Coordinates of C-alpha atoms in Angstrom, one line a residue:
X1 CA -56.3 55.1 37.9
X2 CA -58.7 52.2 37.5
X3 CA -57.1 51.3 34.3
X4 CA -53.6 51.5 35.7
X5 CA -54.6 48.9 38.5
X6 CA -56.0 46.9 35.9
X7 CA -52.7 46.7 34.0
X8 CA -51.0 45.9 37.3
X9 CA -52.7 42.6 37.4
X10 CA -50.1 39.8 36.4
X11 CA -52.3 38.2 33.6
X12 CA -53.0 41.4 31.9
X13 CA -49.6 42.7 32.4
X14 CA -47.9 39.6 31.0
X15 CA -50.1 39.5 27.9
X16 CA -48.8 43.1 27.2
X17 CA -45.1 41.6 28.1
X18 CA -45.7 38.7 25.7
X19 CA -47.0 41.0 22.8
X20 CA -43.5 43.0 23.1
X21 CA -41.4 39.9 23.5
X22 CA -43.0 38.3 20.3
X23 CA -42.1 41.7 18.4
X24 CA -38.6 41.7 19.7
X25 CA -38.1 38.3 18.4
X26 CA -39.9 38.2 15.0
X27 CA -38.8 41.8 13.9
X28 CA -35.9 41.3 11.3
X29 CA -35.9 37.8 12.2
X30 CA -34.1 36.6 9.0
X31 CA -31.8 39.4 8.5
X32 CA -28.7 37.8 10.2
X33 CA -27.0 35.4 8.0
X34 CA -27.1 31.8 9.2
X35 CA -24.7 30.7 11.7
X36 CA -22.9 27.4 10.6
X37 CA -24.9 25.4 13.1
X38 CA -28.2 26.7 11.8
X39 CA -27.3 26.3 8.3
X40 CA -26.0 22.6 9.0
X41 CA -29.1 21.5 10.8
X42 CA -31.5 23.4 8.5
X43 CA -29.7 21.9 5.4
X44 CA -30.1 18.4 7.1
X45 CA -33.8 19.0 7.8
X46 CA -34.4 19.7 3.9
X47 CA -32.4 16.4 3.4
X48 CA -34.6 14.5 5.9
X49 CA -37.7 16.0 4.0
X50 CA -36.4 15.0 0.5
X51 CA -35.6 11.3 1.6
X52 CA -38.5 11.0 4.0
X53 CA -36.2 9.6 6.6
X54 CA -34.8 10.6 10.0
X55 CA -32.7 9.1 12.6
X56 CA -31.1 10.5 15.7
X57 CA -27.8 12.2 15.5
X58 CA -26.6 13.6 18.7
X59 CA -24.2 16.1 17.1
X60 CA -27.3 18.1 16.1
X61 CA -28.9 17.4 19.4
X62 CA -32.5 16.4 19.8
X63 CA -35.2 15.7 17.2
X64 CA -37.5 18.5 18.1
X65 CA -36.3 21.0 15.5
X66 CA -35.8 18.6 12.6
X67 CA -39.3 17.5 13.0
X68 CA -41.1 20.6 13.8
X69 CA -39.3 22.8 11.3
X70 CA -39.8 20.0 8.6
X71 CA -43.5 20.9 9.1
X72 CA -42.9 24.6 9.1
X73 CA -40.7 24.3 5.9
X74 CA -43.6 22.2 4.3
X75 CA -46.3 25.0 4.9
X76 CA -44.3 28.3 4.9
X77 CA -41.1 27.3 2.8
X78 CA -37.7 27.2 4.0
X79 CA -35.8 30.4 4.7
X80 CA -33.7 32.0 7.7
X81 CA -37.0 33.4 8.8
X82 CA -39.0 30.2 9.0
X83 CA -35.9 28.2 10.4
X84 CA -35.9 30.5 13.4
X85 CA -39.7 31.1 13.6
X86 CA -40.5 28.4 16.1
X87 CA -37.9 29.2 18.5
X88 CA -38.8 32.9 18.4
X89 CA -42.5 32.1 19.1
X90 CA -41.7 29.9 22.0
X91 CA -39.3 32.4 23.3
X92 CA -41.9 35.2 23.0
X93 CA -44.5 33.1 25.0
X94 CA -42.1 32.0 27.8
X95 CA -43.0 35.2 30.0
X96 CA -46.5 33.6 30.7
X97 CA -44.7 30.8 32.6
X98 CA -44.2 33.3 35.4
X99 CA -48.1 33.0 36.1
X100 CA -47.2 29.5 37.2
X101 CA -45.2 30.6 40.2
X102 CA -48.0 33.1 41.2
X103 CA -48.9 31.3 44.3
X104 CA -45.3 31.7 45.6
X105 CA -44.6 35.2 44.4
X106 CA -46.1 38.6 44.9
X107 CA -47.8 40.1 41.8
X108 CA -45.1 42.6 41.2
X109 CA -42.6 39.7 41.2
X110 CA -44.6 37.8 38.8
X111 CA -44.8 40.7 36.4
X112 CA -40.9 41.3 37.0
X113 CA -40.2 37.8 36.3
X114 CA -42.0 38.0 32.9
X115 CA -40.3 41.3 32.0
X116 CA -36.9 39.6 32.6
X117 CA -37.8 36.6 30.5
X118 CA -39.0 38.9 27.7
X119 CA -36.3 41.4 27.6
X120 CA -33.0 39.6 28.6
X121 CA -30.3 40.3 25.8
X122 CA -29.2 36.7 25.8
X123 CA -32.8 35.3 25.7
X124 CA -33.8 37.7 23.0
X125 CA -30.6 36.8 20.9
X126 CA -31.0 33.1 21.1
X127 CA -34.7 33.3 20.7
X128 CA -33.6 34.7 17.2
X129 CA -31.5 31.8 16.5
X130 CA -32.2 28.3 15.3
X131 CA -30.9 26.5 18.5
X132 CA -32.3 24.3 21.0
X133 CA -31.3 26.2 24.2
X134 CA -34.3 28.6 24.7
X135 CA -36.7 25.8 23.7
X136 CA -35.1 23.5 26.4
X137 CA -35.1 26.4 29.1
X138 CA -38.9 27.3 28.1
X139 CA -40.2 23.8 28.1
X140 CA -38.2 22.7 31.2
X141 CA -39.2 25.6 33.6
X142 CA -42.7 25.7 32.4
X143 CA -42.9 22.2 33.3
X144 CA -41.4 22.9 36.7
X145 CA -44.0 25.7 37.1
X146 CA -46.8 23.2 36.4
X147 CA -45.4 20.7 38.9
X148 CA -45.2 23.4 41.5
X149 CA -48.7 24.5 40.6
X150 CA -49.8 21.0 41.1
X151 CA -48.3 21.0 44.7
X152 CA -49.9 24.3 45.5
X153 CA -53.3 23.5 44.1
X154 CA -53.5 19.8 44.8
X155 CA -54.8 19.3 41.2
X156 CA -53.3 16.5 39.3
X157 CA -54.1 18.1 35.9
X158 CA -51.1 20.4 36.3
X159 CA -48.7 17.3 36.8
X160 CA -50.3 15.8 33.7
X161 CA -49.6 18.7 31.6
X162 CA -45.9 19.3 33.0
X163 CA -44.9 15.6 32.2
X164 CA -45.3 15.6 28.4
X165 CA -44.0 19.0 28.4
X166 CA -40.9 17.9 30.0
X167 CA -40.9 15.1 27.4
X168 CA -40.9 18.0 24.9
X169 CA -37.9 19.4 26.6
X170 CA -36.0 16.0 26.5
X171 CA -36.6 16.2 22.6
X172 CA -34.6 19.6 22.3
X173 CA -31.1 18.9 23.7
X174 CA -29.4 16.5 25.9
X175 CA -28.5 18.8 28.8
X176 CA -32.0 18.4 29.8
X177 CA -30.4 15.7 32.0
X178 CA -28.7 18.6 33.9
X179 CA -31.9 20.3 34.8
X180 CA -33.0 17.6 37.3
X181 CA -29.5 17.3 38.6
X182 CA -29.4 20.9 39.5
X183 CA -32.8 20.6 40.8
X184 CA -31.8 17.8 43.1
X185 CA -28.8 19.7 44.3
X186 CA -30.9 22.8 45.0
X187 CA -33.3 20.9 47.2
X188 CA -30.5 19.2 49.0
X189 CA -29.3 22.8 50.0
X190 CA -32.8 23.7 51.1
X191 CA -33.1 20.7 53.2
X192 CA -29.9 21.5 54.8
X193 CA -31.2 25.1 55.5
X194 CA -34.2 23.7 57.1
X195 CA -32.2 21.2 59.5
X196 CA -29.8 24.2 60.4
X197 CA -32.9 26.2 61.1
X198 CA -34.3 23.3 63.4
X199 CA -31.0 23.2 65.2
X200 CA -31.3 26.8 66.2
X201 CA -34.8 26.1 67.2
X202 CA -33.5 23.5 69.6
X203 CA -35.4 21.0 67.7
X204 CA -33.7 17.6 66.9
X205 CA -32.5 17.8 63.2
X206 CA -32.8 14.1 62.7
X207 CA -36.5 14.1 63.8
X208 CA -37.1 16.9 61.5
X209 CA -35.4 15.0 58.6
X210 CA -37.6 11.9 59.2
X211 CA -40.7 14.0 59.4
X212 CA -39.9 15.7 56.1
X213 CA -38.9 12.5 54.4
X214 CA -42.2 10.7 55.9
X215 CA -44.0 13.6 54.4
X216 CA -42.5 13.5 51.1
X217 CA -43.2 9.8 50.9
X218 CA -46.8 10.2 51.8
X219 CA -47.3 12.8 49.0
X220 CA -45.7 10.4 46.4
X221 CA -47.9 7.6 47.4
X222 CA -51.0 9.8 47.4
X223 CA -49.9 11.1 43.9
X224 CA -49.0 7.6 42.7
X225 CA -51.5 7.4 39.8
X226 CA -50.9 10.8 38.2
X227 CA -47.2 10.2 38.6
X228 CA -47.5 6.9 36.7
X229 CA -49.7 8.4 34.0
X230 CA -47.3 11.3 33.5
X231 CA -44.3 9.0 33.2
X232 CA -46.3 7.1 30.5
X233 CA -47.0 10.6 29.0
X234 CA -43.4 11.7 29.1
X235 CA -42.1 8.2 27.5
X236 CA -44.8 8.5 24.7
X237 CA -43.6 11.8 23.7
X238 CA -39.9 10.8 24.0
X239 CA -40.6 7.8 21.6
X240 CA -42.6 9.6 19.2
X241 CA -39.8 12.1 18.6
X242 CA -36.8 9.6 19.0
X243 CA -38.1 6.7 17.0
X244 CA -36.5 6.7 13.5
X245 CA -38.7 7.6 10.7
X246 CA -40.4 6.1 8.7
X247 CA -39.8 3.1 10.8
X248 CA -42.2 4.4 13.5
X249 CA -44.9 4.9 10.9
X250 CA -44.4 1.4 9.4
X251 CA -44.6 -0.1 13.0
X252 CA -47.7 1.5 13.7
X253 CA -49.4 -0.2 10.6
X254 CA -47.4 -3.4 11.5
X255 CA -47.1 -3.6 15.2
X256 CA -44.7 -6.7 14.9
X257 CA -42.1 -4.1 14.2
X258 CA -42.7 -2.1 17.2
X259 CA -40.2 -3.6 19.6
X260 CA -37.2 -2.9 17.4
X261 CA -38.4 0.7 16.9
X262 CA -38.9 1.1 20.5
X263 CA -35.6 -0.3 21.3
X264 CA -34.1 2.2 18.7
X265 CA -35.9 5.1 20.4
X266 CA -34.7 4.1 23.7
X267 CA -31.7 1.9 24.1
X268 CA -30.4 3.0 20.5
X269 CA -30.8 6.7 21.5
X270 CA -29.0 6.1 24.9
X271 CA -26.1 4.5 23.2
X272 CA -25.7 7.1 20.5
X273 CA -25.8 9.9 23.3
X274 CA -23.1 8.1 25.5
X275 CA -21.0 7.3 22.5
X276 CA -20.7 11.1 21.7
X277 CA -21.5 13.3 24.8
X278 CA -20.6 10.8 27.4
X279 CA -17.0 10.8 26.1
X280 CA -14.5 12.7 28.3
X281 CA -12.9 14.0 25.0
X282 CA -16.0 16.3 24.7
X283 CA -14.9 18.1 27.9
X284 CA -11.1 18.4 27.5
X285 CA -10.6 22.0 28.3
X286 CA -9.7 24.4 30.9
X287 CA -12.6 25.0 33.2
X288 CA -11.2 28.2 34.4
X289 CA -11.0 29.5 30.8
X290 CA -14.6 28.4 30.0
X291 CA -15.9 29.7 33.4
X292 CA -14.2 33.3 32.4
X293 CA -16.1 33.2 29.1
X294 CA -19.4 32.3 30.6
X295 CA -19.2 34.8 33.0
X296 CA -18.2 37.5 30.4
X297 CA -21.4 36.5 28.7
X298 CA -23.6 36.5 31.7
X299 CA -22.2 40.2 32.7
X300 CA -22.7 41.5 29.0
X301 CA -26.1 39.8 28.4
X302 CA -27.5 39.4 31.8
X303 CA -26.0 42.2 34.2
X304 CA -29.5 43.1 35.5
X305 CA -30.5 39.6 36.1
X306 CA -27.4 38.4 37.8
X307 CA -27.2 41.7 40.0
X308 CA -30.7 41.5 41.2
X309 CA -30.8 38.0 41.8
X310 CA -28.3 38.6 44.5
X311 CA -30.3 41.4 45.8
X312 CA -33.4 39.3 45.5
X313 CA -31.9 36.2 47.4
X314 CA -30.3 38.2 50.0
X315 CA -33.4 40.3 50.5
X316 CA -35.8 37.3 50.8
X317 CA -33.6 35.4 53.1
X318 CA -32.9 38.1 55.5
X319 CA -36.2 40.2 55.1
X320 CA -39.1 40.6 57.0
X321 CA -40.9 37.3 56.5
X322 CA -39.8 33.7 56.2
X323 CA -37.5 33.0 53.3
X324 CA -39.4 31.4 50.3
X325 CA -38.1 27.8 49.1
X326 CA -38.7 29.0 45.3
X327 CA -36.3 32.0 45.6
X328 CA -33.4 30.1 47.2
X329 CA -33.9 27.1 45.1
X330 CA -33.8 29.2 41.8
X331 CA -30.7 31.1 43.0
X332 CA -28.9 27.9 43.8
X333 CA -29.9 26.3 40.6
X334 CA -28.7 29.2 38.6
X335 CA -25.5 29.8 40.5
X336 CA -24.5 26.0 40.2
X337 CA -25.2 26.1 36.5
X338 CA -22.4 28.6 36.0
X339 CA -20.0 26.2 37.3
X340 CA -21.8 23.1 35.9
X341 CA -21.9 24.4 32.2
X342 CA -18.1 25.6 32.2
X343 CA -17.2 22.1 33.3
X344 CA -19.5 20.2 30.8
X345 CA -19.4 22.5 27.7
X346 CA -17.7 21.1 24.6
X347 CA -16.9 24.7 23.2
X348 CA -17.2 28.1 24.3
X349 CA -20.8 28.6 23.7
X350 CA -22.4 31.9 24.7
X351 CA -25.7 30.1 24.5
X352 CA -25.0 28.3 27.9
X353 CA -25.8 31.4 29.5
X354 CA -29.4 30.9 28.8
X355 CA -29.5 28.1 31.4
X356 CA -27.9 30.3 34.0
X357 CA -30.0 33.2 33.5
X358 CA -33.3 31.6 33.4
X359 CA -33.3 30.3 36.8
X360 CA -31.7 33.5 38.1
X361 CA -34.6 35.5 36.7
X362 CA -36.7 34.3 39.7
X363 CA -34.5 35.7 42.5
X364 CA -33.9 38.8 40.2
X365 CA -37.6 39.4 39.8
X366 CA -37.7 39.4 43.7
X367 CA -34.9 41.9 43.7
X368 CA -36.5 44.3 41.4
X369 CA -39.9 43.9 43.2
X370 CA -38.0 44.9 46.4
X371 CA -36.6 48.1 45.0
X372 CA -40.1 48.9 43.5
X373 CA -41.9 48.4 46.7
X374 CA -39.3 50.6 48.6
X375 CA -39.8 53.2 46.1
X376 CA -43.6 53.1 46.4
X377 CA -43.3 53.3 50.2
X378 CA -40.7 56.2 50.2
X379 CA -43.2 58.0 47.8
X380 CA -46.1 57.6 50.2
X381 CA -43.9 58.7 53.2
X382 CA -42.4 61.7 51.3
X383 CA -38.9 60.3 51.4
X384 CA -37.6 62.1 48.2
X385 CA -34.0 60.8 48.6
X386 CA -35.1 57.2 48.5
X387 CA -37.4 57.7 45.7
X388 CA -34.7 59.3 43.6
X389 CA -32.2 56.5 44.4
X390 CA -34.8 53.6 43.7
X391 CA -35.9 55.4 40.5
X392 CA -32.2 55.6 39.2
X393 CA -31.5 51.9 40.1
X394 CA -34.9 50.9 38.3
X395 CA -34.1 53.1 35.5
X396 CA -30.6 51.3 35.1
X397 CA -32.0 47.9 35.6
X398 CA -34.4 48.7 32.3
X399 CA -32.1 50.6 30.3
X400 CA -28.8 48.3 30.5
X401 CA -30.4 45.3 29.0
X402 CA -32.7 47.4 26.6
X403 CA -29.4 48.9 25.3
X404 CA -27.6 45.6 25.2
X405 CA -30.6 43.9 23.4
X406 CA -30.6 46.7 20.5
X407 CA -26.8 46.5 20.2
X408 CA -26.3 42.5 20.3
X409 CA -29.7 41.4 18.5
X410 CA -30.1 44.3 16.0
X411 CA -27.1 46.7 15.4
X412 CA -24.3 44.0 15.5
X413 CA -25.8 40.6 15.7
X414 CA -22.7 39.1 13.7
X415 CA -20.1 41.5 15.1
X416 CA -16.7 40.0 16.4
X417 CA -17.1 42.6 19.2
X418 CA -20.3 41.0 20.3
X419 CA -19.9 38.8 23.4
X420 CA -23.1 37.0 22.5
X421 CA -21.9 35.8 19.1
X422 CA -20.3 32.4 18.7
X423 CA -17.1 31.8 16.7
X424 CA -19.0 29.9 13.9
X425 CA -21.1 32.8 13.0
X426 CA -20.0 34.6 9.7
X427 CA -19.3 38.2 10.5
X428 CA -20.0 41.0 8.5
X429 CA -23.1 41.4 6.1
X430 CA -22.9 38.4 3.5
X431 CA -26.7 38.8 2.7
X432 CA -26.2 41.2 -0.5
X433 CA -23.8 38.8 -2.0
X434 CA -26.0 35.9 -1.4
X435 CA -29.1 37.7 -3.0
X436 CA -27.0 38.4 -5.9
X437 CA -26.2 34.7 -6.3
X438 CA -29.9 33.9 -5.9
X439 CA -30.8 36.0 -8.9
X440 CA -27.8 34.6 -10.8
X441 CA -29.2 31.0 -10.2
X442 CA -32.6 32.0 -11.0
X443 CA -31.6 33.4 -14.5
X444 CA -28.4 31.4 -15.3
X445 CA -28.3 28.2 -17.5
X446 CA -25.6 25.7 -16.5
X447 CA -23.3 25.8 -13.4
X448 CA -24.1 28.8 -11.1
X449 CA -21.4 28.4 -8.7
X450 CA -17.9 26.8 -8.5
X451 CA -16.0 26.3 -5.3
X452 CA -12.3 26.1 -5.9
X453 CA -9.7 24.7 -3.7
X454 CA -8.9 21.3 -2.1
X455 CA -10.8 22.3 1.0
X456 CA -14.1 22.4 -0.8
X457 CA -13.6 19.8 -3.4
X458 CA -15.8 16.8 -3.6
X459 CA -15.3 13.9 -6.2
X460 CA -18.3 13.7 -8.2
X461 CA -19.3 17.4 -7.7
X462 CA -17.9 18.4 -11.1
X463 CA -20.9 16.5 -12.6
X464 CA -23.5 17.6 -9.9
X465 CA -23.6 13.8 -9.0
X466 CA -23.5 14.4 -5.1
X467 CA -26.3 13.3 -2.9
X468 CA -26.5 13.5 0.8
X469 CA -25.9 10.3 2.9
X470 CA -28.4 9.8 5.7
X471 CA -25.7 8.7 7.9
X472 CA -23.3 11.6 7.5
X473 CA -25.8 14.2 6.0
X474 CA -23.2 15.6 3.8
X475 CA -20.2 14.9 1.3
X476 CA -16.6 15.8 1.1
X477 CA -16.1 19.5 1.4
X478 CA -19.7 20.1 2.8
X479 CA -18.8 21.1 6.2
X480 CA -16.1 23.5 4.9
X481 CA -18.7 25.3 2.7
X482 CA -21.0 26.2 5.4
X483 CA -23.2 28.1 5.7
X484 CA -23.3 28.3 1.9
X485 CA -24.9 24.9 1.1
X486 CA -28.2 26.0 3.1
X487 CA -28.6 28.9 0.8
X488 CA -27.5 27.4 -2.5
X489 CA -30.2 24.7 -2.0
X490 CA -32.8 27.4 -1.2
X491 CA -31.9 29.1 -4.4
X492 CA -31.8 25.8 -6.3
X493 CA -28.3 26.9 -7.5
X494 CA -26.3 24.5 -9.8
X495 CA -23.1 24.1 -7.6
X496 CA -19.7 22.5 -8.5
X497 CA -16.2 22.4 -7.2
X498 CA -12.6 22.0 -8.8
X499 CA -9.1 21.9 -7.9
X500 CA -8.0 22.8 -11.5
X501 CA -7.3 26.3 -12.6
X502 CA -7.9 25.0 -16.3
X503 CA -11.5 24.7 -15.5
X504 CA -11.6 28.4 -14.6
X505 CA -9.9 29.2 -18.0
X506 CA -12.1 27.2 -20.0
X507 CA -15.8 28.2 -19.0
X508 CA -15.9 29.8 -15.7
X509 CA -19.5 30.0 -14.2
X510 CA -20.9 33.3 -12.9
X511 CA -19.8 32.8 -9.4
X512 CA -16.5 31.4 -8.0
X513 CA -15.7 31.0 -4.4
X514 CA -12.2 30.4 -2.7
X515 CA -10.3 30.8 0.2
X516 CA -8.1 34.0 0.5
X517 CA -4.9 32.1 -0.2
X518 CA -6.0 31.1 -3.5
X519 CA -8.0 34.1 -4.4
X520 CA -5.1 35.9 -6.3
X521 CA -4.5 33.0 -8.5
X522 CA -8.1 32.6 -9.2
X523 CA -8.7 36.2 -9.7
X524 CA -6.1 36.3 -12.2
X525 CA -8.0 34.0 -14.3
X526 CA -11.4 35.8 -14.1
X527 CA -11.6 38.8 -16.2
X528 CA -14.7 41.1 -15.5
X529 CA -15.5 39.7 -12.2
X530 CA -15.7 41.7 -9.0
X531 CA -14.2 40.3 -6.0
X532 CA -16.0 40.4 -2.5
X533 CA -14.5 39.0 0.6
X534 CA -16.6 37.9 3.6
X535 CA -15.8 35.9 6.7
X536 CA -16.8 32.4 6.9
X537 CA -16.5 32.5 10.6
X538 CA -16.4 35.2 13.1
X539 CA -12.7 36.0 11.9
X540 CA -9.6 34.4 10.7
X541 CA -11.3 32.7 7.7
X542 CA -11.9 35.0 4.9
X543 CA -14.0 33.7 1.8
X544 CA -13.6 35.4 -1.5
X545 CA -16.5 35.6 -4.0
X546 CA -16.0 36.4 -7.6
X547 CA -19.1 37.6 -9.3
X548 CA -19.4 38.1 -13.0
X549 CA -20.1 41.7 -13.6
X550 CA -22.3 41.1 -16.5
X551 CA -24.3 38.6 -14.4
X552 CA -24.8 41.4 -11.8
X553 CA -26.1 43.8 -14.3
X554 CA -28.7 41.3 -15.8

């Protein structure tokens, strides 16, 4: 019994939770073929490493992954596994952030919060994906936890840790701006609730508002030095990541160049951001349609979190003791994010659900803890009916996300039937064919792969004279070939393209790739080739691979 009580302590319990979370995220991490976004950014990272230069491109979001994965690739080598490793580790460690809220949550609620962050199917899936969303959520929520901890303990060190961490959040993705907006809205609702309560206590709401604002002002003044230092920390992190490279390194050696580098990192970044993401054309869609899609993802990948967030919010607000600000704050934040992301998203993106389910995990943890405490109370009082009901509820709360995680992340991580999969994920299993091409590239002399067709063709490609442009990061036909350029670069494959059938007649290479509409004509000219079809997207874009049979045997 003593050991069990020891395991119920949040720090010990969360270390066990983190161990499981890391295993869930790292196991078979490189098995899924790269999503086109993963391949695009990973290939660009290799390009940045080759030319030793980087500049902010808002279409691939912040500089965190290009810089950090550049180091990872240098140390461990580039692969699907290493490309996703940083996100997997951050996602696996994320449950430890629950400890930062321990002064405002019960021990069982802290542990439940860790479990939800560890086992939510959406968080698991997108922790196994080279995207910024889990990084953003983990950094921003951990920073928030540190700010809360600073308020609860009166210790400035938590604020000084939280500020640069929020700076890291700002280096991941531009919707970091939506977090303080959602926080401010939630605080306004909390303030309104307090004023409403004052009215029912026959207190003057105006006087209460003045007192609260005066208290906030005094607190900010008392913390003025740590706040200023924190802002400087955040700015240093921001500039260090967003400044163009190698310009920043040159400016450190020659400070005369610093003003122009600082301007590029701040004003230049802002202008680039506004030119793309500030344009209304990025949000031209049906909000109702996008809202329906986001809700489907939330229900499939976060049914337990969503349902128990309502239980936790209602139970805390109308329970036996005074409602807690943190619980209501997180509930307002999460619910507002459902509508907010349906409005601002540029595509139907299942990863947007990360920013809904993370805040809702806090009230959901309260709801789970409430059921667990009722179960224990009923057990002690001998109420078998309540024990049975609560046990079934908790069993469902655990089994539903567990089953969804196994299905979405391991059994069918690239299936069209998987609601967590975005359209630019190639369906099916392309990896065996890619492995064959890797072996061919290693053994073959001359051209290894030819892309056939106008969509894939790039002038100069027939003589392998193509180079990446630092501005565009690609070449004609490059986007249409994704995710294959990432893999062919890893294999050091000699790749060419053509629109001429005569080139296939003369000396075809071991591998030819074409769209299905050209496949019959291409296949007619390739004797002794096996034809294999894979989807370039989730559906509706079949790519046909012709692989020479003698190459497959060699």
